[in-house]
PDB file of C-alpha atoms in Angstrom:
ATOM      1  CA  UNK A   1      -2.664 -17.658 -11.264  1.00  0.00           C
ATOM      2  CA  UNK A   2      -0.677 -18.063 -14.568  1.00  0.00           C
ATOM      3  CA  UNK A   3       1.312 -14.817 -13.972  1.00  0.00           C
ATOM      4  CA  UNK A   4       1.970 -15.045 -10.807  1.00  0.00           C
ATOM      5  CA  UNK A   5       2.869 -18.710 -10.744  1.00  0.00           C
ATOM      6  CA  UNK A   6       5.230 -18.405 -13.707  1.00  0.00           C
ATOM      7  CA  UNK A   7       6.891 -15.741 -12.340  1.00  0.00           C
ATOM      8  CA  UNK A   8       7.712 -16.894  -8.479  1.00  0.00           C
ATOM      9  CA  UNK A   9       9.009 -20.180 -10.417  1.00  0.00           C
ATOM     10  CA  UNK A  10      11.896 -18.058 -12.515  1.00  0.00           C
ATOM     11  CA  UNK A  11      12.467 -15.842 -10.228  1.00  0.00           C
ATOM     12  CA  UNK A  12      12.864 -18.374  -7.114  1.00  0.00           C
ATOM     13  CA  UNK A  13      14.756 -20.891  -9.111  1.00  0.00           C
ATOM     14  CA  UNK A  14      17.064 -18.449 -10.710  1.00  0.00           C
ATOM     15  CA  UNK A  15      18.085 -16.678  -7.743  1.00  0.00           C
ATOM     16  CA  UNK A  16      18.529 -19.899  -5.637  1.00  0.00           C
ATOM     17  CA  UNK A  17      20.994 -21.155  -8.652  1.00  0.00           C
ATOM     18  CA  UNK A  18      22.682 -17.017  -8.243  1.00  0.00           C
ATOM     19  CA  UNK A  19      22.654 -17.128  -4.459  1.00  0.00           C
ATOM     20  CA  UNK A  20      24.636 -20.602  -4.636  1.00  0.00           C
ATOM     21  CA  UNK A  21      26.956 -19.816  -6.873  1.00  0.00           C
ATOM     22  CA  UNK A  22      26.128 -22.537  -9.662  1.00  0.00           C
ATOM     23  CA  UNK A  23      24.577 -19.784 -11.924  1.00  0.00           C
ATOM     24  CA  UNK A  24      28.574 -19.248 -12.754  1.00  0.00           C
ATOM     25  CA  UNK A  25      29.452 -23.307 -13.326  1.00  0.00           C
ATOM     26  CA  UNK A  26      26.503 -22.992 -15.911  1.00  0.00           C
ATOM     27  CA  UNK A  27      27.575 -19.833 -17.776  1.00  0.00           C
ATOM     28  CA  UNK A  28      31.148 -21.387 -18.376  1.00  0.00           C
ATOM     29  CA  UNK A  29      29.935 -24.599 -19.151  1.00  0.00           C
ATOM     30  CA  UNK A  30      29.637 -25.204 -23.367  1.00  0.00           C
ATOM     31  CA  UNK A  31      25.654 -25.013 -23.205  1.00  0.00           C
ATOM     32  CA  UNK A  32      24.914 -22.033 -25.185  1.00  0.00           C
ATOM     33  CA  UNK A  33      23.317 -19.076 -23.295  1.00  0.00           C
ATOM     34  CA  UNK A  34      19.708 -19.091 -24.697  1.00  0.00           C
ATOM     35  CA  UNK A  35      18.980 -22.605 -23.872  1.00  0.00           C
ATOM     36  CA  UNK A  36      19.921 -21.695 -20.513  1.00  0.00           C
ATOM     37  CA  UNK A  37      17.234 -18.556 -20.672  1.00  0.00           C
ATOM     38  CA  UNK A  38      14.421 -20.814 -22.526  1.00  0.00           C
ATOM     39  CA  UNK A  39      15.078 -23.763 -19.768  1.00  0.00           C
ATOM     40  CA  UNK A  40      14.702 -21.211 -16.969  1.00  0.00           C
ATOM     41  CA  UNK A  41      11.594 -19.723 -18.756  1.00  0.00           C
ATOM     42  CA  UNK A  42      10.113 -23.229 -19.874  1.00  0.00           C
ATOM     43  CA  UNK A  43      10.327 -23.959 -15.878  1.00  0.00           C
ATOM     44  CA  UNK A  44       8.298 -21.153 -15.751  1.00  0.00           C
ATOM     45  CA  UNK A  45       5.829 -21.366 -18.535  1.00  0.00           C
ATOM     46  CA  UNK A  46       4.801 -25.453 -17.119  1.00  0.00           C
ATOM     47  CA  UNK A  47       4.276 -24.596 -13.785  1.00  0.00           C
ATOM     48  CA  UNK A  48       2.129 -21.222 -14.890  1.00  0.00           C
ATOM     49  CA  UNK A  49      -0.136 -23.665 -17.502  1.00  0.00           C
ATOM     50  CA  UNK A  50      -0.240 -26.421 -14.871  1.00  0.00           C
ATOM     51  CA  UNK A  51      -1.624 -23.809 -12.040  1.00  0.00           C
ATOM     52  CA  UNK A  52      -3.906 -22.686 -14.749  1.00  0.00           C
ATOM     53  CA  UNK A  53      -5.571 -25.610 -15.589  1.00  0.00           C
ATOM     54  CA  UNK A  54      -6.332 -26.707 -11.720  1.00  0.00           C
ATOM     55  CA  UNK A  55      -7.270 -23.395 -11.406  1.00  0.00           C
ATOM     56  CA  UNK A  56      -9.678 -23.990 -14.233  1.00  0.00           C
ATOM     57  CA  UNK A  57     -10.536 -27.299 -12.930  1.00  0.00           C
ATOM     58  CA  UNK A  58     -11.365 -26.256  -9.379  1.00  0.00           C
ATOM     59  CA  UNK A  59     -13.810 -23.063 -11.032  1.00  0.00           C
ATOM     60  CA  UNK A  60     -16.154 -25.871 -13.067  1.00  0.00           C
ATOM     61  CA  UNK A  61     -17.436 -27.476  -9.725  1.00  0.00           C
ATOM     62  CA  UNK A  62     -18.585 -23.822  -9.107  1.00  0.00           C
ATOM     63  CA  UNK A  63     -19.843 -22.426 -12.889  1.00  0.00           C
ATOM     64  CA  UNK A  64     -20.157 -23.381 -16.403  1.00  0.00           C
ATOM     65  CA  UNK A  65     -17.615 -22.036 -18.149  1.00  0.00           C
ATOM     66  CA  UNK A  66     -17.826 -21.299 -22.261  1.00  0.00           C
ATOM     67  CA  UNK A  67     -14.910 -20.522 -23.612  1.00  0.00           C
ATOM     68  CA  UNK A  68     -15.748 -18.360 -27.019  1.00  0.00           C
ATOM     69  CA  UNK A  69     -12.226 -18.825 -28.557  1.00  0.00           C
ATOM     70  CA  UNK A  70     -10.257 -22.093 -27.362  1.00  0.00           C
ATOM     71  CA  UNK A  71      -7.205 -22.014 -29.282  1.00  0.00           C
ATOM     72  CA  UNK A  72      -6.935 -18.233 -28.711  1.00  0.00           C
ATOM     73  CA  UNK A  73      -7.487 -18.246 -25.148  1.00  0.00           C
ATOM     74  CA  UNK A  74      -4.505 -20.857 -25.047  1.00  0.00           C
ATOM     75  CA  UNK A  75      -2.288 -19.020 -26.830  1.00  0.00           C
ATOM     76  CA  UNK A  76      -2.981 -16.039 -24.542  1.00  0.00           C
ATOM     77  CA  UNK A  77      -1.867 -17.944 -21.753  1.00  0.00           C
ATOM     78  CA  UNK A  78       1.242 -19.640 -23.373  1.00  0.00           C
ATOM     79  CA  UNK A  79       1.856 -16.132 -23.894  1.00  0.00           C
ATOM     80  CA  UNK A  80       1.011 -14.446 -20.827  1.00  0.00           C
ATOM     81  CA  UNK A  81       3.689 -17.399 -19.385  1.00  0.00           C
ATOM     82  CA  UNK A  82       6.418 -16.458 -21.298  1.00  0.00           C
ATOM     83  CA  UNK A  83       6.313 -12.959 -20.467  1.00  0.00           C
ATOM     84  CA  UNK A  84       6.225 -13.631 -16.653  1.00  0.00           C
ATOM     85  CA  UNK A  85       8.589 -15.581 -17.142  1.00  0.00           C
ATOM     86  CA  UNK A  86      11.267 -13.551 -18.315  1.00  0.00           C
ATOM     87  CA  UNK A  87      10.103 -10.902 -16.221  1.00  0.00           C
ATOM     88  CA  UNK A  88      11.025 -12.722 -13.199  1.00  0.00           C
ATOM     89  CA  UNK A  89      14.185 -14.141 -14.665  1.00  0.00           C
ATOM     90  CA  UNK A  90      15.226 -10.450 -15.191  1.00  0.00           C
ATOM     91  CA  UNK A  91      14.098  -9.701 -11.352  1.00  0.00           C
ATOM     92  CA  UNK A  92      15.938 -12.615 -10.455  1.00  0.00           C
ATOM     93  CA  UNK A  93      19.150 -11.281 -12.169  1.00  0.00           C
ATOM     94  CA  UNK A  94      19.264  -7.566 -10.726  1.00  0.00           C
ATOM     95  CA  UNK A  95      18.164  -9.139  -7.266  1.00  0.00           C
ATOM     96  CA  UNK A  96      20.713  -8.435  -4.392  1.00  0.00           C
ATOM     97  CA  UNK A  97      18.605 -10.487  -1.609  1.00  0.00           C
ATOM     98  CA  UNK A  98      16.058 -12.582  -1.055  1.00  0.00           C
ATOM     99  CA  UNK A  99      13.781  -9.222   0.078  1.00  0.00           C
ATOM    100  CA  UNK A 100      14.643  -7.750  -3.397  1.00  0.00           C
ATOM    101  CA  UNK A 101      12.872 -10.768  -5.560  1.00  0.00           C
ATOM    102  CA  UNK A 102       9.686 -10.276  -3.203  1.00  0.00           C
ATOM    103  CA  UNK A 103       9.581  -6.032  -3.868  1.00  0.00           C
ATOM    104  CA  UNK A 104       8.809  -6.367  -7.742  1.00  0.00           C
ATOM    105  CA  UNK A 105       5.634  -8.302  -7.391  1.00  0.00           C
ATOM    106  CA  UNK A 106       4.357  -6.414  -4.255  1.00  0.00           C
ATOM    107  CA  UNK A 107       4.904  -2.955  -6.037  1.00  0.00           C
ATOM    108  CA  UNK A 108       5.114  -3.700  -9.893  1.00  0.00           C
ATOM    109  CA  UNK A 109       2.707  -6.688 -10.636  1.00  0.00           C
ATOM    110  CA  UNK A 110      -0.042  -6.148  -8.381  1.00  0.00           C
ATOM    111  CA  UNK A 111      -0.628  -2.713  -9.181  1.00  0.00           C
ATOM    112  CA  UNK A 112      -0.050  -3.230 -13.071  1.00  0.00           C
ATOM    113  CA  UNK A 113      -2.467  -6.411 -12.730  1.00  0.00           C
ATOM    114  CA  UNK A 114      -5.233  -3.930 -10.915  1.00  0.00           C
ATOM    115  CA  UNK A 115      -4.787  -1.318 -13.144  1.00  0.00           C
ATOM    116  CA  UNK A 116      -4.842  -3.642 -16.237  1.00  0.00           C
ATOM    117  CA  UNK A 117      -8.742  -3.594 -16.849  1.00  0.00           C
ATOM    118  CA  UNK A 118      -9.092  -6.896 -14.884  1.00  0.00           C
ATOM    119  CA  UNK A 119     -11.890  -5.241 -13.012  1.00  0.00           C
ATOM    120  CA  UNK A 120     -13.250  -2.006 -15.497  1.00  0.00           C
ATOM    121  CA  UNK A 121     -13.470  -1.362 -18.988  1.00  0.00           C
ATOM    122  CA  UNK A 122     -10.902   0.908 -20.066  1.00  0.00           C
ATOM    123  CA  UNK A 123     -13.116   2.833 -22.096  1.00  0.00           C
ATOM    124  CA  UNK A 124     -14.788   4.229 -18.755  1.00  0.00           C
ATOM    125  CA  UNK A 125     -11.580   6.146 -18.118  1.00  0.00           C
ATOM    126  CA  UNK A 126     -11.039   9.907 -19.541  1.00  0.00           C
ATOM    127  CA  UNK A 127      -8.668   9.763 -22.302  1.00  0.00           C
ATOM    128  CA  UNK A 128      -5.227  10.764 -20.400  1.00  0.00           C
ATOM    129  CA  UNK A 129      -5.977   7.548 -18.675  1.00  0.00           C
ATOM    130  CA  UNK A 130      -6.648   5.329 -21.492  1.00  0.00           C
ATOM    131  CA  UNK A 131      -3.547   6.253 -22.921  1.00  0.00           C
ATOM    132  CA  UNK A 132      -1.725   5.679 -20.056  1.00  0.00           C
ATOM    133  CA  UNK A 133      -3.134   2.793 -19.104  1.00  0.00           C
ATOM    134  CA  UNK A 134      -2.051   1.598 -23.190  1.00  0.00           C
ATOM    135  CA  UNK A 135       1.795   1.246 -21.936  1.00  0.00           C
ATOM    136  CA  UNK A 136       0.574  -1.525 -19.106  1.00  0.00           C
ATOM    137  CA  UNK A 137       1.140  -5.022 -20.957  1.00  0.00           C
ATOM    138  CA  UNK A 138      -0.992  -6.229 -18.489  1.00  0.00           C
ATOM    139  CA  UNK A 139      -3.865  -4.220 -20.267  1.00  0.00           C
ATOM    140  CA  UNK A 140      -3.536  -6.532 -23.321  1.00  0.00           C
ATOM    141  CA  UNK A 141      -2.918  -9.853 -21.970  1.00  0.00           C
ATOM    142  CA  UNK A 142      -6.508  -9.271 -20.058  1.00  0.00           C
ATOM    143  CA  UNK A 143      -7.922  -8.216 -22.782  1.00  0.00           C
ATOM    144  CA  UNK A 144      -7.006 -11.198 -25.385  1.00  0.00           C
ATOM    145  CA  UNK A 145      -7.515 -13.306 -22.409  1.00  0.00           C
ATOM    146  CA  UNK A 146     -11.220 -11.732 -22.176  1.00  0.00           C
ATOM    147  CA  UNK A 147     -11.703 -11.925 -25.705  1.00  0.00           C
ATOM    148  CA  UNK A 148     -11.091 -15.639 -25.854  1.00  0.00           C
ATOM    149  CA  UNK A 149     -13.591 -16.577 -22.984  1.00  0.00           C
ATOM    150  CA  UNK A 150     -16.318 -14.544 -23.538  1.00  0.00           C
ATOM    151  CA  UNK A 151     -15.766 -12.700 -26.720  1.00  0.00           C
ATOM    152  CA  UNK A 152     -15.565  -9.000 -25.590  1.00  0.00           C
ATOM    153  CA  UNK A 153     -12.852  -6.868 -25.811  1.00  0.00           C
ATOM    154  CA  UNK A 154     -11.532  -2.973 -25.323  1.00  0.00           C
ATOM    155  CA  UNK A 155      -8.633  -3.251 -27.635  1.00  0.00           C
ATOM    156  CA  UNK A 156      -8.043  -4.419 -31.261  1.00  0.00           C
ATOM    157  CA  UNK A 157      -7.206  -8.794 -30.743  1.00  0.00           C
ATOM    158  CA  UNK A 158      -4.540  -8.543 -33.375  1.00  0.00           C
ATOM    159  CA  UNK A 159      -2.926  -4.654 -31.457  1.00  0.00           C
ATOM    160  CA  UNK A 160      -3.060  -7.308 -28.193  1.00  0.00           C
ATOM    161  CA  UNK A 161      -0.858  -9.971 -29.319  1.00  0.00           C
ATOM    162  CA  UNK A 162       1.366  -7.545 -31.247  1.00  0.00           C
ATOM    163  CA  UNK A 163       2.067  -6.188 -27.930  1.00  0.00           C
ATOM    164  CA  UNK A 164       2.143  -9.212 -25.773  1.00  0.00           C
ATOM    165  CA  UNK A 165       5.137 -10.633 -27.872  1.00  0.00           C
ATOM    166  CA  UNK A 166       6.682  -7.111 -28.430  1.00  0.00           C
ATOM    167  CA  UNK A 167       7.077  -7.303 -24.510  1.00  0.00           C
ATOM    168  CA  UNK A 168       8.064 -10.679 -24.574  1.00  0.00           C
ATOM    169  CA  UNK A 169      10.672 -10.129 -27.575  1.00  0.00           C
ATOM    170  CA  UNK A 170      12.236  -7.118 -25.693  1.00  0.00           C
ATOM    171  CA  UNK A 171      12.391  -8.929 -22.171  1.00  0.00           C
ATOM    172  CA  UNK A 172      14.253 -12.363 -24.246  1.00  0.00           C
ATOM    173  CA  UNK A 173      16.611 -10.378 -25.947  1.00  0.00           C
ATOM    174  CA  UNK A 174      17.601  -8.366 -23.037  1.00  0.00           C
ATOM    175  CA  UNK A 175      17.484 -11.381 -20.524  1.00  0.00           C
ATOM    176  CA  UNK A 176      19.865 -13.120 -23.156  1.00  0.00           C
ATOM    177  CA  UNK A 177      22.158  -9.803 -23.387  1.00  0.00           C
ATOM    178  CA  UNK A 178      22.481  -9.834 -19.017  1.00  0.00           C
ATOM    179  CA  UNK A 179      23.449 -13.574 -19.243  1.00  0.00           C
ATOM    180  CA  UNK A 180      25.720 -13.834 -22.466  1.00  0.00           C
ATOM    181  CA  UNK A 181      27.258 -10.345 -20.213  1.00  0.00           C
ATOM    182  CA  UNK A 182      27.496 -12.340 -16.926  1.00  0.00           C
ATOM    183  CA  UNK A 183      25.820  -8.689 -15.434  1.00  0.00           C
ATOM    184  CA  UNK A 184      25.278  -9.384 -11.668  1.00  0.00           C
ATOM    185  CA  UNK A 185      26.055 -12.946 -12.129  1.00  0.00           C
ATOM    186  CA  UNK A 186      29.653 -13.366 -11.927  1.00  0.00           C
ATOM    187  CA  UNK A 187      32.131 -12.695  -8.880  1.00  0.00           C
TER     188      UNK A 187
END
């Protein structure tokens, strides 16, 4: 729910501001470029936590949940967030239509999120598929996430969140790059 809820946020509200034309009013304006990025992405990141939690909410009328690692587990999502995040802002910027912000989460996302361990251990894979399934960042968001609830995990905790904001440093820095550019934004 956090991922895809922070993402559809960025990505919709971005590329409504592109397709009307007030993505250009903003980018002349004499708001420096990052806080435009970390106010798209903060969108992003409260309405991701916010699904989260009533998520969370609605599960405890059906189980008791223990969560192993509290402050963990909520850095795992803040994190999780802020990569989404950017990763839709970034769809939102290459996007030529309304069809092209709904083709990265059909055919990206979903099968990164199914392949990310969600559902298996990656240690039950053969090696060529461990190591491939290393380059998903999905793969370590599950597993920190995992970690923090119940305690278990496939990968090393600290190897997790060194990847999670690797991920999330590359996507900022090249989400700020496309917007201090104007790439795909200007006429």
């Amino acid at each position: 729910a956090v991922i895809t809820n922070a993402y559809s946020n960025v990505v919709s509200s971005f590329y409504g501001v592109k397709f009307q034309r007030s993505i250009e009013e903003l980018l002349v304006s004499p708001m420096p470029t990052y806080l435009i990025l970390i106010g798209f992405v903060t969108g992003g990141v409260v309405r991701g936590i916010i699904v989260g939690i009533l998520v969370l909410f609605t599960s405890l009328f059906f189980t008791d949940i223990e969560i192993q690692n509290i402050p963990l587990t909520l850095l795992v999502i803040f994190l999780t967030a802020v990569l989404f995040s950017l990763g839709g802002l970034l769809n939102a910027i290459f996007a030529d239509s309304f069809d092209d912000i709904n083709i990265v989460p059909t055919f990206i996302l979903t099968p990164l999120i199914y392949l990310g361990g969600v559902f298996y251990s990656i240690t039950l894979l053969s090696d060529t598929w461990q190591l491939i399934s290393k380059l998903n960042p999905v793969l370590y968001m599950v597993n920190a996430f995992r970690y923090g609830m119940v305690g278990i995990t496939d990968i090393n905790i600290v190897g997790s969140f060194a990847m999670v904001g690797l991920f999330s440093t590359i996507l900022f820095f090249l989400a700020l790059w496309l917007l201090e550019k104007g790439s795909r934004l200007r006429s």
